[in-house]
């Protein structure tokens, strides 16, 4: 079976895979890691469509001559899904009838946009439906709607120009890190409001950086090395430990983790990512 990706014959050999579905699963994972998504699949020149996907996937690869795959950048799919989501939210804002709102929500939850976001941005959907509106089993909440709409619009701008969004994040990240260094003192002196604001700002900046990674990868970042993957995983681990210590009101551990672990690690990660951005992308941002 000859595998062609975006018009180029790929140097991919199926070893243990017997069925087309098995082969496609491995290819899709590789494509995803490169920052792309499968857009179209053709088997011996015939399009694989949703209605017949199970039949195609069950075919033996020995009986297939060519597998053609067309990909698109993850950012393009993400942007389209966000645009459709924003359109739905605008309709919900204008609709004041609860039954009609429920119908709009039910229709959207059967859309490709919802399926894509459910797989790649559960946080955004949880922001809206986590508030309990419409078909989710609660009263319609304009507060959750407006908050979700603002978050979706921010994400759409990120998808349209992820490099610009990444570079604009630097000042905010540096500011939140500077405040993070003062967190031990705030916790020890009982300045809870300032500490809470510091943690909220840092969390937002860190989440934004991680959210931008798949948007950047397809065009400007090479796949992470094992060392970089380890660095990211270590940071997430420390972040989880910090959240637990803060929740348990462990002032000493929370302060130490903030000052000696989170602050230097997040700056190191950002600097490493920025260094991988090609000069032309920096100039065009």
Tab-separated table of C-alpha atoms in Angstrom:
chain	number	residue	atom	x	y	z
A	1	UNK	CA	0.000	0.000	0.000
A	2	UNK	CA	1.431	3.349	-1.068
A	3	UNK	CA	0.740	6.157	1.395
A	4	UNK	CA	0.527	9.678	0.001
A	5	UNK	CA	0.257	12.645	2.379
A	6	UNK	CA	-0.532	16.055	0.891
A	7	UNK	CA	0.590	14.903	-2.528
A	8	UNK	CA	3.931	13.495	-1.351
A	9	UNK	CA	4.655	9.774	-1.123
A	10	UNK	CA	5.427	9.102	2.524
A	11	UNK	CA	8.190	6.800	3.708
A	12	UNK	CA	5.840	4.852	5.971
A	13	UNK	CA	5.755	1.079	6.200
A	14	UNK	CA	2.966	-0.795	7.938
A	15	UNK	CA	4.511	-3.624	9.930
A	16	UNK	CA	2.010	-5.018	12.424
A	17	UNK	CA	-1.081	-3.276	11.087
A	18	UNK	CA	-3.437	-5.488	9.098
A	19	UNK	CA	-6.554	-3.357	8.768
A	20	UNK	CA	-6.850	0.138	7.324
A	21	UNK	CA	-8.269	1.447	10.602
A	22	UNK	CA	-5.146	0.304	12.454
A	23	UNK	CA	-2.840	1.941	9.908
A	24	UNK	CA	-4.796	5.204	9.939
A	25	UNK	CA	-4.738	5.347	13.723
A	26	UNK	CA	-0.941	5.394	13.761
A	27	UNK	CA	-0.746	7.897	10.905
A	28	UNK	CA	-3.277	10.194	12.572
A	29	UNK	CA	-1.251	10.196	15.796
A	30	UNK	CA	1.902	11.122	13.878
A	31	UNK	CA	0.044	13.873	11.988
A	32	UNK	CA	-1.442	15.250	15.227
A	33	UNK	CA	1.987	15.415	16.850
A	34	UNK	CA	3.150	17.533	13.912
A	35	UNK	CA	0.346	20.046	14.503
A	36	UNK	CA	-1.978	18.924	11.712
A	37	UNK	CA	-5.322	17.155	11.464
A	38	UNK	CA	-6.669	14.728	8.884
A	39	UNK	CA	-8.948	16.610	6.508
A	40	UNK	CA	-9.630	14.019	3.784
A	41	UNK	CA	-8.866	10.341	3.256
A	42	UNK	CA	-9.051	8.514	-0.071
A	43	UNK	CA	-8.635	4.774	-0.587
A	44	UNK	CA	-7.733	3.868	-4.172
A	45	UNK	CA	-9.135	7.225	-5.229
A	46	UNK	CA	-12.429	6.829	-3.337
A	47	UNK	CA	-13.328	9.242	-0.540
A	48	UNK	CA	-13.824	7.782	2.910
A	49	UNK	CA	-17.059	9.346	4.161
A	50	UNK	CA	-18.720	9.114	7.542
A	51	UNK	CA	-21.494	6.785	6.394
A	52	UNK	CA	-19.061	4.135	5.190
A	53	UNK	CA	-16.120	4.704	7.508
A	54	UNK	CA	-16.485	1.396	9.373
A	55	UNK	CA	-16.464	-0.539	6.083
A	56	UNK	CA	-13.297	1.181	4.910
A	57	UNK	CA	-11.554	0.788	8.263
A	58	UNK	CA	-12.172	-2.949	8.222
A	59	UNK	CA	-10.485	-3.419	4.837
A	60	UNK	CA	-7.254	-5.397	4.700
A	61	UNK	CA	-4.338	-3.139	3.724
A	62	UNK	CA	-2.942	-5.876	1.484
A	63	UNK	CA	-5.914	-5.255	-0.798
A	64	UNK	CA	-5.352	-1.507	-1.000
A	65	UNK	CA	-3.050	0.055	-3.595
A	66	UNK	CA	-3.024	3.710	-2.485
A	67	UNK	CA	-3.991	5.564	0.665
A	68	UNK	CA	-4.162	9.323	0.083
A	69	UNK	CA	-4.362	11.701	3.032
A	70	UNK	CA	-4.977	15.434	2.970
A	71	UNK	CA	-4.147	17.403	6.107
A	72	UNK	CA	-4.810	20.892	7.416
A	73	UNK	CA	-3.125	22.783	10.257
A	74	UNK	CA	-4.663	22.240	13.662
A	75	UNK	CA	-5.015	26.016	14.038
A	76	UNK	CA	-7.271	26.158	10.954
A	77	UNK	CA	-9.644	23.509	12.280
A	78	UNK	CA	-9.573	25.084	15.730
A	79	UNK	CA	-10.351	28.532	14.352
A	80	UNK	CA	-13.309	27.242	12.340
A	81	UNK	CA	-14.675	25.374	15.352
A	82	UNK	CA	-14.345	28.489	17.503
A	83	UNK	CA	-16.035	30.676	14.883
A	84	UNK	CA	-19.029	28.312	14.792
A	85	UNK	CA	-19.099	28.205	18.603
A	86	UNK	CA	-19.098	32.014	18.804
A	87	UNK	CA	-21.909	32.148	16.241
A	88	UNK	CA	-23.968	29.793	18.415
A	89	UNK	CA	-23.273	31.855	21.536
A	90	UNK	CA	-24.406	35.016	19.732
A	91	UNK	CA	-27.659	33.276	18.825
A	92	UNK	CA	-28.125	32.229	22.438
A	93	UNK	CA	-27.579	35.815	23.590
A	94	UNK	CA	-30.353	37.087	21.347
A	95	UNK	CA	-32.778	34.277	22.155
A	96	UNK	CA	-34.741	34.776	25.375
A	97	UNK	CA	-37.075	31.808	25.056
A	98	UNK	CA	-35.810	28.870	27.154
A	99	UNK	CA	-37.263	26.194	24.892
A	100	UNK	CA	-35.640	27.772	21.831
A	101	UNK	CA	-32.331	28.010	23.683
A	102	UNK	CA	-32.493	24.352	24.556
A	103	UNK	CA	-33.076	23.525	20.887
A	104	UNK	CA	-30.082	25.641	19.839
A	105	UNK	CA	-27.842	23.921	22.378
A	106	UNK	CA	-29.039	20.468	21.358
A	107	UNK	CA	-28.396	21.259	17.688
A	108	UNK	CA	-24.917	22.584	18.413
A	109	UNK	CA	-23.969	19.520	20.438
A	110	UNK	CA	-24.509	17.441	17.281
A	111	UNK	CA	-22.208	19.649	15.204
A	112	UNK	CA	-18.607	19.042	14.045
A	113	UNK	CA	-17.587	22.187	15.948
A	114	UNK	CA	-18.755	20.737	19.251
A	115	UNK	CA	-17.071	17.389	18.525
A	116	UNK	CA	-13.771	19.112	17.756
A	117	UNK	CA	-13.835	21.327	20.849
A	118	UNK	CA	-14.920	18.417	23.027
A	119	UNK	CA	-11.765	16.628	21.929
A	120	UNK	CA	-9.368	19.569	22.043
A	121	UNK	CA	-10.744	22.257	24.375
A	122	UNK	CA	-12.965	20.758	27.062
A	123	UNK	CA	-12.112	23.691	29.318
A	124	UNK	CA	-13.957	26.118	27.040
A	125	UNK	CA	-17.080	23.969	26.839
A	126	UNK	CA	-16.966	23.343	30.586
A	127	UNK	CA	-16.880	27.102	31.140
A	128	UNK	CA	-20.296	27.391	29.518
A	129	UNK	CA	-22.057	24.136	30.284
A	130	UNK	CA	-20.356	23.798	33.626
A	131	UNK	CA	-22.539	26.694	34.667
A	132	UNK	CA	-25.625	24.555	34.155
A	133	UNK	CA	-27.693	26.113	31.385
A	134	UNK	CA	-30.392	24.900	29.049
A	135	UNK	CA	-30.146	21.201	28.201
A	136	UNK	CA	-27.473	20.894	30.875
A	137	UNK	CA	-30.184	20.952	33.489
A	138	UNK	CA	-30.223	24.501	34.846
A	139	UNK	CA	-31.396	28.046	34.237
A	140	UNK	CA	-29.893	30.029	31.410
A	141	UNK	CA	-27.050	32.171	32.736
A	142	UNK	CA	-25.983	35.311	30.892
A	143	UNK	CA	-22.950	35.525	33.196
A	144	UNK	CA	-21.551	32.182	32.034
A	145	UNK	CA	-22.484	33.001	28.446
A	146	UNK	CA	-20.623	36.320	28.389
A	147	UNK	CA	-17.599	34.823	30.135
A	148	UNK	CA	-17.464	31.952	27.651
A	149	UNK	CA	-17.939	34.282	24.687
A	150	UNK	CA	-15.004	36.429	25.812
A	151	UNK	CA	-12.807	33.336	26.236
A	152	UNK	CA	-13.802	31.989	22.811
A	153	UNK	CA	-12.984	35.293	21.105
A	154	UNK	CA	-9.581	35.368	22.794
A	155	UNK	CA	-8.883	31.839	21.592
A	156	UNK	CA	-9.959	32.749	18.053
A	157	UNK	CA	-7.404	35.582	17.962
A	158	UNK	CA	-4.771	33.097	19.174
A	159	UNK	CA	-5.685	30.652	16.401
A	160	UNK	CA	-5.477	33.393	13.766
A	161	UNK	CA	-1.967	34.482	14.824
A	162	UNK	CA	-0.484	32.150	17.455
A	163	UNK	CA	3.026	33.616	17.185
A	164	UNK	CA	1.748	37.113	17.963
A	165	UNK	CA	-0.268	35.776	20.896
A	166	UNK	CA	2.786	33.917	22.195
A	167	UNK	CA	5.040	36.990	22.007
A	168	UNK	CA	2.406	39.214	23.645
A	169	UNK	CA	2.242	36.726	26.510
A	170	UNK	CA	5.840	37.394	27.562
A	171	UNK	CA	5.193	40.617	29.487
A	172	UNK	CA	2.196	39.131	31.266
A	173	UNK	CA	4.151	36.009	32.118
A	174	UNK	CA	7.090	38.021	33.475
A	175	UNK	CA	4.718	40.137	35.539
A	176	UNK	CA	2.985	37.106	37.017
A	177	UNK	CA	6.348	35.473	37.796
A	178	UNK	CA	7.514	38.622	39.608
A	179	UNK	CA	4.400	38.513	41.774
A	180	UNK	CA	4.896	34.791	42.296
A	181	UNK	CA	8.259	35.490	43.919
A	182	UNK	CA	6.417	37.582	46.532
A	183	UNK	CA	3.866	34.845	47.194
A	184	UNK	CA	5.734	33.297	50.180
A	185	UNK	CA	5.631	36.649	52.015
A	186	UNK	CA	1.964	37.209	51.127
A	187	UNK	CA	1.047	33.786	52.451
A	188	UNK	CA	3.044	34.210	55.658
A	189	UNK	CA	1.597	37.659	56.403
A	190	UNK	CA	-1.984	36.624	55.663
A	191	UNK	CA	-2.362	38.776	52.554
A	192	UNK	CA	-4.816	36.265	51.120
A	193	UNK	CA	-6.436	38.531	48.528
A	194	UNK	CA	-3.107	39.465	46.939
A	195	UNK	CA	-2.002	35.815	47.041
A	196	UNK	CA	-5.219	34.679	45.324
A	197	UNK	CA	-4.817	37.312	42.586
A	198	UNK	CA	-1.183	36.283	42.070
A	199	UNK	CA	-2.113	32.635	41.655
A	200	UNK	CA	-4.994	33.467	39.317
A	201	UNK	CA	-2.776	35.634	37.083
A	202	UNK	CA	-0.024	33.024	36.982
A	203	UNK	CA	-2.463	30.205	36.225
A	204	UNK	CA	-3.984	32.178	33.352
A	205	UNK	CA	-0.559	32.940	31.832
A	206	UNK	CA	0.655	29.350	32.178
A	207	UNK	CA	-2.568	27.913	30.731
A	208	UNK	CA	-2.353	30.313	27.790
A	209	UNK	CA	1.215	29.223	27.041
A	210	UNK	CA	0.248	25.546	27.025
A	211	UNK	CA	-2.851	26.262	24.955
A	212	UNK	CA	-0.678	27.924	22.300
A	213	UNK	CA	1.659	24.942	21.905
A	214	UNK	CA	-0.402	22.954	19.365
A	215	UNK	CA	-1.168	26.166	17.468
A	216	UNK	CA	2.530	26.968	17.141
A	217	UNK	CA	3.832	23.489	16.419
A	218	UNK	CA	2.527	22.988	12.871
A	219	UNK	CA	4.371	25.947	11.374
A	220	UNK	CA	7.190	27.136	13.561
A	221	UNK	CA	8.140	24.607	16.202
A	222	UNK	CA	9.852	21.318	15.635
A	223	UNK	CA	8.468	18.380	17.646
A	224	UNK	CA	9.664	18.508	21.234
A	225	UNK	CA	12.772	16.548	22.107
A	226	UNK	CA	12.633	14.010	24.927
A	227	UNK	CA	14.320	16.558	27.198
A	228	UNK	CA	11.699	19.189	26.378
A	229	UNK	CA	8.836	16.776	26.925
A	230	UNK	CA	10.358	15.885	30.298
A	231	UNK	CA	10.649	19.587	31.154
A	232	UNK	CA	6.965	20.164	30.358
A	233	UNK	CA	5.846	17.094	32.282
A	234	UNK	CA	7.943	18.095	35.289
A	235	UNK	CA	6.390	21.555	35.287
A	236	UNK	CA	2.870	20.117	35.172
A	237	UNK	CA	3.769	17.813	38.046
A	238	UNK	CA	5.061	20.699	40.165
A	239	UNK	CA	1.982	22.751	39.257
A	240	UNK	CA	-0.262	19.948	40.494
A	241	UNK	CA	1.753	19.647	43.728
A	242	UNK	CA	1.498	23.406	44.246
A	243	UNK	CA	-2.289	23.370	43.742
A	244	UNK	CA	-2.646	20.623	46.338
A	245	UNK	CA	-0.414	22.355	48.889
A	246	UNK	CA	-2.253	25.661	48.433
A	247	UNK	CA	-5.609	23.944	48.824
A	248	UNK	CA	-4.331	22.269	51.997
A	249	UNK	CA	-3.166	25.682	53.276
A	250	UNK	CA	0.423	24.488	53.531
A	251	UNK	CA	1.962	27.962	53.529
A	252	UNK	CA	5.603	26.867	53.659
A	253	UNK	CA	5.410	24.289	50.857
A	254	UNK	CA	3.252	26.534	48.650
A	255	UNK	CA	5.704	29.403	49.022
A	256	UNK	CA	8.756	27.261	48.342
A	257	UNK	CA	7.211	25.671	45.252
A	258	UNK	CA	6.161	29.063	43.898
A	259	UNK	CA	9.554	30.721	44.434
A	260	UNK	CA	11.979	27.909	43.673
A	261	UNK	CA	10.072	25.680	41.256
A	262	UNK	CA	7.225	27.343	39.361
A	263	UNK	CA	8.757	30.777	38.745
A	264	UNK	CA	12.105	29.633	37.280
A	265	UNK	CA	10.624	26.650	35.417
A	266	UNK	CA	7.937	28.588	33.543
A	267	UNK	CA	10.469	31.228	32.423
A	268	UNK	CA	12.807	28.476	31.260
A	269	UNK	CA	10.039	26.818	29.246
A	270	UNK	CA	8.935	30.071	27.619
A	271	UNK	CA	12.516	31.012	26.693
A	272	UNK	CA	13.135	27.562	25.192
A	273	UNK	CA	9.985	27.792	23.068
A	274	UNK	CA	10.722	31.339	21.922
A	275	UNK	CA	14.214	30.325	20.850
A	276	UNK	CA	12.716	27.787	18.447
A	277	UNK	CA	10.637	30.380	16.598
A	278	UNK	CA	12.134	31.169	13.172
A	279	UNK	CA	13.230	34.751	12.653
A	280	UNK	CA	10.757	35.307	9.811
A	281	UNK	CA	7.865	34.263	12.045
A	282	UNK	CA	9.001	36.707	14.736
A	283	UNK	CA	9.159	39.507	12.168
A	284	UNK	CA	5.736	38.705	10.724
A	285	UNK	CA	3.944	38.431	14.082
